[in-house]
Amino acid sequence: MVLCLRMVLLLVVLVLGFGSNGVYGAVSSSTLSKISRINEEGPYLGIIVPNSFEMNPLMQSGSFVADLELPYLDFSGRRFRIGRLKNEKVIIVMTGLSMLNAGIATQLLLSLFKVKGVLHYGVAGSANPQLQIGDVTIPQYWAHTGLWNWQRYGDGPEDELALESNGDYTRKIGYLKFSDYNNGTECSKSSENLLNNVWYQPEEIFPVNGIPEQRQHAFWVPVNKHYFAIAERVQGLSLGRCVNTTCLPRNPMVVRVKRGISANVFTDNRAYREFLYSKFNATAIDMETAAIALVCHQQKMPFIAFRSLSDLAGGGSALSNEAAVFATLAAQNSVSVLLGFISLLSS
């Protein structure tokens, strides 16, 4: 049924879509023809990676075999690489930095191609001091923690937020009080801070099986249950420990954790990292995954992410300059877990 609808759409565009340059709208007839050819070989696993630093270890591993006839499709600033990983047909796309780029790349992937599931991998900061650089985390839930309602000075936790009565905002998730982190104190009590409080907010979502323009809300977005169950079997995977002669204190491990969070913030601040850990019980901190999770959630697409810890966000590790030394190892470890997961998935 889905294939028939795609073919009807293609036919309509080809019949009605020719202008003086052979294009009517955003997608050329030649691109639509290539997309149709790619989808005839589907469905595919979508592999989403943040940037070239994290993509290069996968491309250099020899595991990816590009399609001989159509190895890639360039569209809207993205390159969709077509081929195989292990025994699975895959389409790999790089997002670029930030939630916006991650969301756009994911939506394009799911809109253009016949995809059966989405796997995401990369590096992340760690909010959990009990884990080590090089460990690969597989969170069960993801949240976007960059959507805030910033409360006016003078109002407190008991005061209703602006537009809260309309259902636009909520106090259910909780808040960050800036005066809790003032350096200066008076009589052992924290003084007021003009920045007051920010309240964390859920995303508005519009699921594909919902009523158009009738919003729902989501904060903690779960990964696919089947994928998360398979991920338990990846936990014994052997991972890299050393960069040249510099080695981590112990062998890195793969661990399923409860929560990961994302926002358009590079978190290099100990106080905020400790707040995120105590408030949300979060482990992985990055700038893309929650956007991918939210798009997949809205599109009812199976999803899971593997994020390798490259640093303790805000420092505090016994290792000096850990991110610069071990980032490449962390990226490689995330690729190893991705390939191990795909092997189990296809078996």
CSV table of C-alpha atoms in Angstrom, one decimal:
chain,number,residue,atom,x,y,z
A,1,MET,CA,0.0,0.0,0.0
A,2,VAL,CA,2.8,2.4,1.0
A,3,LEU,CA,4.7,1.6,-2.2
A,4,CYS,CA,1.6,2.2,-4.3
A,5,LEU,CA,1.1,5.6,-2.7
A,6,ARG,CA,4.7,6.5,-3.4
A,7,MET,CA,4.4,5.6,-7.0
A,8,VAL,CA,1.2,7.6,-7.4
A,9,LEU,CA,3.0,10.6,-5.9
A,10,LEU,CA,5.9,10.1,-8.3
A,11,LEU,CA,3.5,9.9,-11.3
A,12,VAL,CA,1.6,13.0,-10.3
A,13,VAL,CA,4.8,15.0,-9.9
A,14,LEU,CA,6.2,13.8,-13.2
A,15,VAL,CA,3.0,14.6,-15.1
A,16,LEU,CA,2.3,18.0,-13.5
A,17,GLY,CA,5.7,19.0,-12.3
A,18,PHE,CA,7.6,19.9,-15.4
A,19,GLY,CA,8.5,23.6,-15.8
A,20,SER,CA,11.0,25.3,-18.1
A,21,ASN,CA,13.8,23.6,-16.2
A,22,GLY,CA,12.1,20.2,-15.7
A,23,VAL,CA,11.3,21.0,-12.0
A,24,TYR,CA,8.2,22.0,-10.2
A,25,GLY,CA,8.5,22.4,-6.5
A,26,ALA,CA,11.4,21.3,-4.3
A,27,VAL,CA,12.2,17.9,-5.7
A,28,SER,CA,13.4,17.4,-9.3
A,29,SER,CA,12.1,14.5,-11.4
A,30,SER,CA,15.6,13.0,-11.6
A,31,THR,CA,15.9,13.0,-7.8
A,32,LEU,CA,12.4,11.5,-7.5
A,33,SER,CA,13.4,8.7,-9.9
A,34,LYS,CA,16.5,7.9,-7.9
A,35,ILE,CA,14.5,7.9,-4.6
A,36,SER,CA,12.1,5.5,-6.2
A,37,ARG,CA,14.9,3.2,-7.3
A,38,ILE,CA,16.4,3.2,-3.8
A,39,ASN,CA,13.1,2.4,-2.2
A,40,GLU,CA,12.5,-0.5,-4.5
A,41,GLU,CA,15.4,-2.2,-2.7
A,42,GLY,CA,14.2,-1.3,0.8
A,43,PRO,CA,13.3,-1.3,3.6
A,44,TYR,CA,16.5,0.1,5.2
A,45,LEU,CA,17.9,0.7,8.6
A,46,GLY,CA,18.6,4.4,9.0
A,47,ILE,CA,22.0,5.2,10.5
A,48,ILE,CA,22.2,8.7,11.8
A,49,VAL,CA,25.5,10.2,12.9
A,50,PRO,CA,26.3,13.7,14.2
A,51,ASN,CA,29.4,14.7,12.2
A,52,SER,CA,32.4,13.5,10.2
A,53,PHE,CA,34.5,13.0,13.3
A,54,GLU,CA,32.1,10.2,14.3
A,55,MET,CA,31.3,9.0,10.8
A,56,ASN,CA,34.9,8.5,9.7
A,57,PRO,CA,35.6,5.4,12.0
A,58,LEU,CA,32.6,3.7,10.5
A,59,MET,CA,33.6,4.5,6.9
A,60,GLN,CA,37.2,3.4,7.6
A,61,SER,CA,36.2,0.2,9.4
A,62,GLY,CA,35.6,-1.6,6.1
A,63,SER,CA,32.2,-2.7,7.4
A,64,PHE,CA,30.2,-0.4,5.1
A,65,VAL,CA,29.7,-1.6,1.5
A,66,ALA,CA,28.4,1.0,-0.7
A,67,ASP,CA,25.7,0.2,-3.3
A,68,LEU,CA,27.3,-0.3,-6.7
A,69,GLU,CA,24.6,1.5,-8.8
A,70,LEU,CA,23.6,4.3,-6.5
A,71,PRO,CA,26.2,4.7,-3.6
A,72,TYR,CA,24.6,8.0,-2.4
A,73,LEU,CA,22.0,10.6,-3.0
A,74,ASP,CA,22.6,14.3,-2.3
A,75,PHE,CA,19.5,16.1,-1.2
A,76,SER,CA,18.8,19.4,0.6
A,77,GLY,CA,22.4,19.8,1.9
A,78,ARG,CA,22.6,16.2,3.1
A,79,ARG,CA,24.3,13.1,1.6
A,80,PHE,CA,22.4,9.9,2.1
A,81,ARG,CA,24.9,7.0,1.7
A,82,ILE,CA,23.3,3.8,0.4
A,83,GLY,CA,24.7,0.4,1.1
A,84,ARG,CA,25.1,-2.5,3.6
A,85,LEU,CA,26.4,-2.9,7.1
A,86,LYS,CA,26.8,-6.6,8.1
A,87,ASN,CA,23.7,-8.2,6.6
A,88,GLU,CA,21.5,-5.1,6.8
A,89,LYS,CA,20.6,-2.7,4.0
A,90,VAL,CA,21.3,0.8,5.4
A,91,ILE,CA,21.1,4.5,4.6
A,92,ILE,CA,23.6,6.6,6.5
A,93,VAL,CA,23.1,10.4,7.0
A,94,MET,CA,25.2,13.0,8.9
A,95,THR,CA,23.2,15.6,10.8
A,96,GLY,CA,25.6,18.3,11.7
A,97,LEU,CA,25.6,20.0,15.1
A,98,SER,CA,22.5,20.8,17.1
A,99,MET,CA,18.9,19.8,17.6
A,100,LEU,CA,17.7,21.7,14.6
A,101,ASN,CA,20.1,19.9,12.2
A,102,ALA,CA,19.4,16.5,13.8
A,103,GLY,CA,15.6,16.9,13.5
A,104,ILE,CA,15.8,18.1,9.9
A,105,ALA,CA,18.1,15.2,8.8
A,106,THR,CA,15.9,12.6,10.6
A,107,GLN,CA,12.7,14.0,9.0
A,108,LEU,CA,14.2,14.0,5.6
A,109,LEU,CA,15.4,10.4,6.0
A,110,LEU,CA,12.0,9.2,7.1
A,111,SER,CA,10.1,11.2,4.5
A,112,LEU,CA,12.2,10.3,1.5
A,113,PHE,CA,13.1,6.7,2.1
A,114,LYS,CA,11.5,3.4,3.1
A,115,VAL,CA,13.1,3.0,6.6
A,116,LYS,CA,12.2,0.2,9.1
A,117,GLY,CA,14.2,1.5,12.0
A,118,VAL,CA,16.7,4.2,13.1
A,119,LEU,CA,20.0,3.7,14.9
A,120,HIS,CA,22.0,6.6,16.1
A,121,TYR,CA,25.5,6.7,17.5
A,122,GLY,CA,28.2,9.2,18.5
A,123,VAL,CA,30.0,10.6,21.6
A,124,ALA,CA,28.6,12.4,24.5
A,125,GLY,CA,29.5,14.1,27.8
A,126,SER,CA,28.8,12.2,31.0
A,127,ALA,CA,26.8,13.4,33.9
A,128,ASN,CA,27.3,10.2,35.8
A,129,PRO,CA,30.6,10.3,37.7
A,130,GLN,CA,30.4,6.5,38.3
A,131,LEU,CA,31.1,5.8,34.7
A,132,GLN,CA,34.3,6.2,32.7
A,133,ILE,CA,35.4,7.8,29.5
A,134,GLY,CA,35.1,5.3,26.7
A,135,ASP,CA,32.1,3.6,28.2
A,136,VAL,CA,29.2,3.3,25.7
A,137,THR,CA,25.8,4.2,27.1
A,138,ILE,CA,22.4,3.0,25.8
A,139,PRO,CA,19.7,5.1,27.4
A,140,GLN,CA,16.2,3.8,27.7
A,141,TYR,CA,14.7,7.4,27.6
A,142,TRP,CA,15.7,10.7,26.0
A,143,ALA,CA,14.6,14.2,26.8
A,144,HIS,CA,15.2,17.6,25.3
A,145,THR,CA,16.2,19.8,28.3
A,146,GLY,CA,16.6,23.0,26.3
A,147,LEU,CA,12.9,24.1,26.2
A,148,TRP,CA,12.4,26.4,29.1
A,149,ASN,CA,9.8,28.8,30.6
A,150,TRP,CA,11.9,31.5,32.2
A,151,GLN,CA,10.0,32.8,35.2
A,152,ARG,CA,10.0,36.5,36.0
A,153,TYR,CA,11.9,37.9,39.0
A,154,GLY,CA,9.8,37.9,42.1
A,155,ASP,CA,7.7,34.8,41.2
A,156,GLY,CA,8.3,31.5,42.8
A,157,PRO,CA,7.5,27.8,42.5
A,158,GLU,CA,3.9,28.3,43.7
A,159,ASP,CA,3.2,31.1,41.2
A,160,GLU,CA,1.5,30.1,37.9
A,161,LEU,CA,3.7,30.5,34.8
A,162,ALA,CA,2.8,32.8,32.0
A,163,LEU,CA,0.3,31.0,29.6
A,164,GLU,CA,0.2,28.0,31.9
A,165,SER,CA,-3.5,28.2,32.2
A,166,ASN,CA,-3.8,27.8,28.4
A,167,GLY,CA,-1.9,24.5,28.5
A,168,ASP,CA,1.2,26.0,26.9
A,169,TYR,CA,3.5,25.5,29.8
A,170,THR,CA,3.7,23.3,32.9
A,171,ARG,CA,5.4,23.1,36.3
A,172,LYS,CA,5.2,19.3,36.4
A,173,ILE,CA,8.8,18.6,35.3
A,174,GLY,CA,10.6,20.9,37.6
A,175,TYR,CA,12.9,23.9,37.6
A,176,LEU,CA,16.4,25.2,38.1
A,177,LYS,CA,16.8,28.0,40.7
A,178,PHE,CA,19.8,30.1,39.8
A,179,SER,CA,20.3,31.5,43.3
A,180,ASP,CA,21.1,28.0,44.5
A,181,TYR,CA,24.4,28.4,42.6
A,182,ASN,CA,25.4,31.9,43.8
A,183,ASN,CA,29.0,32.1,45.0
A,184,GLY,CA,28.3,34.9,47.4
A,185,THR,CA,26.3,34.1,50.6
A,186,GLU,CA,24.9,36.3,53.3
A,187,CYS,CA,24.6,34.9,56.8
A,188,SER,CA,25.1,31.4,55.3
A,189,LYS,CA,22.0,31.9,53.1
A,190,SER,CA,22.0,32.3,49.4
A,191,SER,CA,21.1,35.7,48.1
A,192,GLU,CA,18.5,36.3,45.4
A,193,ASN,CA,19.4,36.2,41.8
A,194,LEU,CA,17.7,38.2,39.1
A,195,LEU,CA,17.8,35.2,36.8
A,196,ASN,CA,15.3,33.6,39.1
A,197,ASN,CA,14.0,30.2,37.9
A,198,VAL,CA,13.7,28.3,34.6
A,199,TRP,CA,11.1,25.6,34.3
A,200,TYR,CA,11.7,22.6,32.0
A,201,GLN,CA,9.1,22.0,29.4
A,202,PRO,CA,7.9,19.1,27.3
A,203,GLU,CA,7.9,19.3,23.5
A,204,GLU,CA,4.8,19.7,21.5
A,205,ILE,CA,4.4,16.7,19.1
A,206,PHE,CA,2.1,15.9,16.3
A,207,PRO,CA,2.1,12.1,15.8
A,208,VAL,CA,1.4,10.7,12.3
A,209,ASN,CA,-1.6,8.8,13.6
A,210,GLY,CA,-3.1,11.8,15.5
A,211,ILE,CA,-5.4,14.6,14.4
A,212,PRO,CA,-3.4,17.2,12.4
A,213,GLU,CA,-2.6,20.3,14.3
A,214,GLN,CA,-3.9,18.8,17.5
A,215,ARG,CA,-0.8,18.8,19.8
A,216,GLN,CA,0.3,16.2,22.3
A,217,HIS,CA,3.3,16.6,24.7
A,218,ALA,CA,6.4,14.5,25.3
A,219,PHE,CA,9.3,14.9,27.6
A,220,TRP,CA,10.8,11.4,28.3
A,221,VAL,CA,10.8,9.6,24.9
A,222,PRO,CA,11.4,5.9,25.1
A,223,VAL,CA,13.6,4.0,22.7
A,224,ASN,CA,12.1,0.9,21.0
A,225,LYS,CA,11.5,-1.9,23.5
A,226,HIS,CA,12.7,-4.6,21.1
A,227,TYR,CA,15.9,-2.7,20.3
A,228,PHE,CA,16.5,-2.0,24.0
A,229,ALA,CA,16.1,-5.7,24.8
A,230,ILE,CA,18.6,-6.7,22.1
A,231,ALA,CA,21.0,-4.1,23.4
A,232,GLU,CA,21.3,-6.1,26.7
A,233,ARG,CA,23.3,-8.7,24.7
A,234,VAL,CA,25.8,-6.1,23.5
A,235,GLN,CA,26.9,-5.3,27.0
A,236,GLY,CA,29.7,-7.9,27.0
A,237,LEU,CA,31.3,-6.4,23.9
A,238,SER,CA,35.1,-5.8,24.2
A,239,LEU,CA,36.0,-2.1,23.6
A,240,GLY,CA,39.2,-0.2,23.0
A,241,ARG,CA,41.0,1.1,26.1
A,242,CYS,CA,44.2,2.9,24.9
A,243,VAL,CA,45.2,5.7,22.6
A,244,ASN,CA,48.8,5.0,21.7
A,245,THR,CA,50.5,4.5,25.1
A,246,THR,CA,47.8,6.3,27.1
A,247,CYS,CA,45.3,4.0,28.6
A,248,LEU,CA,42.1,4.3,30.6
A,249,PRO,CA,42.1,3.0,34.2
A,250,ARG,CA,39.9,0.0,33.3
A,251,ASN,CA,38.4,-1.6,30.2
A,252,PRO,CA,35.5,0.4,28.9
A,253,MET,CA,32.1,-1.3,29.0
A,254,VAL,CA,28.7,-1.1,27.3
A,255,VAL,CA,25.9,-0.3,29.7
A,256,ARG,CA,22.2,0.3,29.4
A,257,VAL,CA,21.2,3.3,31.4
A,258,LYS,CA,17.9,5.0,32.3
A,259,ARG,CA,18.2,8.4,30.7
A,260,GLY,CA,20.0,10.6,28.3
A,261,ILE,CA,19.4,14.3,27.6
A,262,SER,CA,20.0,16.7,24.7
A,263,ALA,CA,19.9,20.5,24.2
A,264,ASN,CA,21.6,23.2,22.1
A,265,VAL,CA,24.2,23.5,24.8
A,266,PHE,CA,27.8,22.2,25.0
A,267,THR,CA,27.9,21.4,28.7
A,268,ASP,CA,31.3,22.1,30.1
A,269,ASN,CA,30.2,23.2,33.6
A,270,ARG,CA,30.4,21.1,36.7
A,271,ALA,CA,27.6,22.7,38.6
A,272,TYR,CA,25.1,22.2,35.8
A,273,ARG,CA,26.3,18.7,35.1
A,274,GLU,CA,25.7,17.8,38.7
A,275,PHE,CA,22.3,19.4,38.6
A,276,LEU,CA,21.3,17.4,35.6
A,277,TYR,CA,22.4,14.2,37.2
A,278,SER,CA,20.7,14.8,40.5
A,279,LYS,CA,17.5,16.2,38.9
A,280,PHE,CA,17.0,13.9,36.0
A,281,ASN,CA,19.2,10.9,36.7
A,282,ALA,CA,20.8,11.5,33.3
A,283,THR,CA,24.0,9.9,32.1
A,284,ALA,CA,24.7,10.9,28.5
A,285,ILE,CA,24.6,14.6,27.6
A,286,ASP,CA,24.7,15.6,23.9
A,287,MET,CA,23.2,18.0,21.4
A,288,GLU,CA,21.3,15.8,18.9
A,289,THR,CA,19.8,12.6,20.2
A,290,ALA,CA,16.6,13.8,21.7
A,291,ALA,CA,15.7,15.6,18.4
A,292,ILE,CA,16.1,12.3,16.6
A,293,ALA,CA,14.1,10.5,19.3
A,294,LEU,CA,11.3,13.0,19.1
A,295,VAL,CA,11.0,12.8,15.3
A,296,CYS,CA,11.0,9.0,15.4
A,297,HIS,CA,8.4,9.1,18.2
A,298,GLN,CA,6.1,11.3,16.1
A,299,GLN,CA,6.6,9.1,13.1
A,300,LYS,CA,6.1,5.9,15.0
A,301,MET,CA,9.6,4.7,13.9
A,302,PRO,CA,11.7,2.2,16.0
A,303,PHE,CA,14.7,4.0,17.4
A,304,ILE,CA,17.7,3.5,19.7
A,305,ALA,CA,21.0,5.4,20.3
A,306,PHE,CA,24.5,4.5,21.4
A,307,ARG,CA,26.5,7.3,22.9
A,308,SER,CA,30.1,6.8,24.0
A,309,LEU,CA,31.4,9.0,26.9
A,310,SER,CA,34.2,11.2,25.8
A,311,ASP,CA,34.5,13.5,28.9
A,312,LEU,CA,33.0,14.2,32.2
A,313,ALA,CA,31.0,17.3,31.3
A,314,GLY,CA,32.6,20.2,33.2
A,315,GLY,CA,35.7,18.3,34.1
A,316,GLY,CA,36.5,16.7,37.4
A,317,SER,CA,38.1,13.6,36.0
A,318,ALA,CA,41.4,12.3,37.3
A,319,LEU,CA,42.5,12.3,33.7
A,320,SER,CA,43.8,15.6,32.4
A,321,ASN,CA,42.4,17.0,29.1
A,322,GLU,CA,40.4,13.8,28.7
A,323,ALA,CA,38.2,14.9,25.8
A,324,ALA,CA,41.2,15.8,23.6
A,325,VAL,CA,43.0,12.5,24.4
A,326,PHE,CA,40.2,10.0,24.3
A,327,ALA,CA,37.6,11.5,21.9
A,328,THR,CA,38.8,9.4,19.0
A,329,LEU,CA,38.7,6.2,21.1
A,330,ALA,CA,35.1,7.1,22.3
A,331,ALA,CA,34.0,7.6,18.7
A,332,GLN,CA,35.5,4.2,17.7
A,333,ASN,CA,33.8,2.5,20.7
A,334,SER,CA,30.4,3.8,19.7
A,335,VAL,CA,31.0,2.4,16.2
A,336,SER,CA,31.9,-1.0,17.6
A,337,VAL,CA,28.6,-1.1,19.6
A,338,LEU,CA,26.6,0.0,16.5
A,339,LEU,CA,28.1,-2.9,14.5
A,340,GLY,CA,27.7,-5.4,17.3
A,341,PHE,CA,24.0,-4.4,17.7
A,342,ILE,CA,23.4,-4.7,13.9
A,343,SER,CA,24.9,-8.2,13.9
A,344,LEU,CA,22.5,-9.2,16.7
A,345,LEU,CA,19.6,-7.5,15.0
A,346,SER,CA,20.1,-9.2,11.7
A,347,SER,CA,20.7,-12.6,13.3
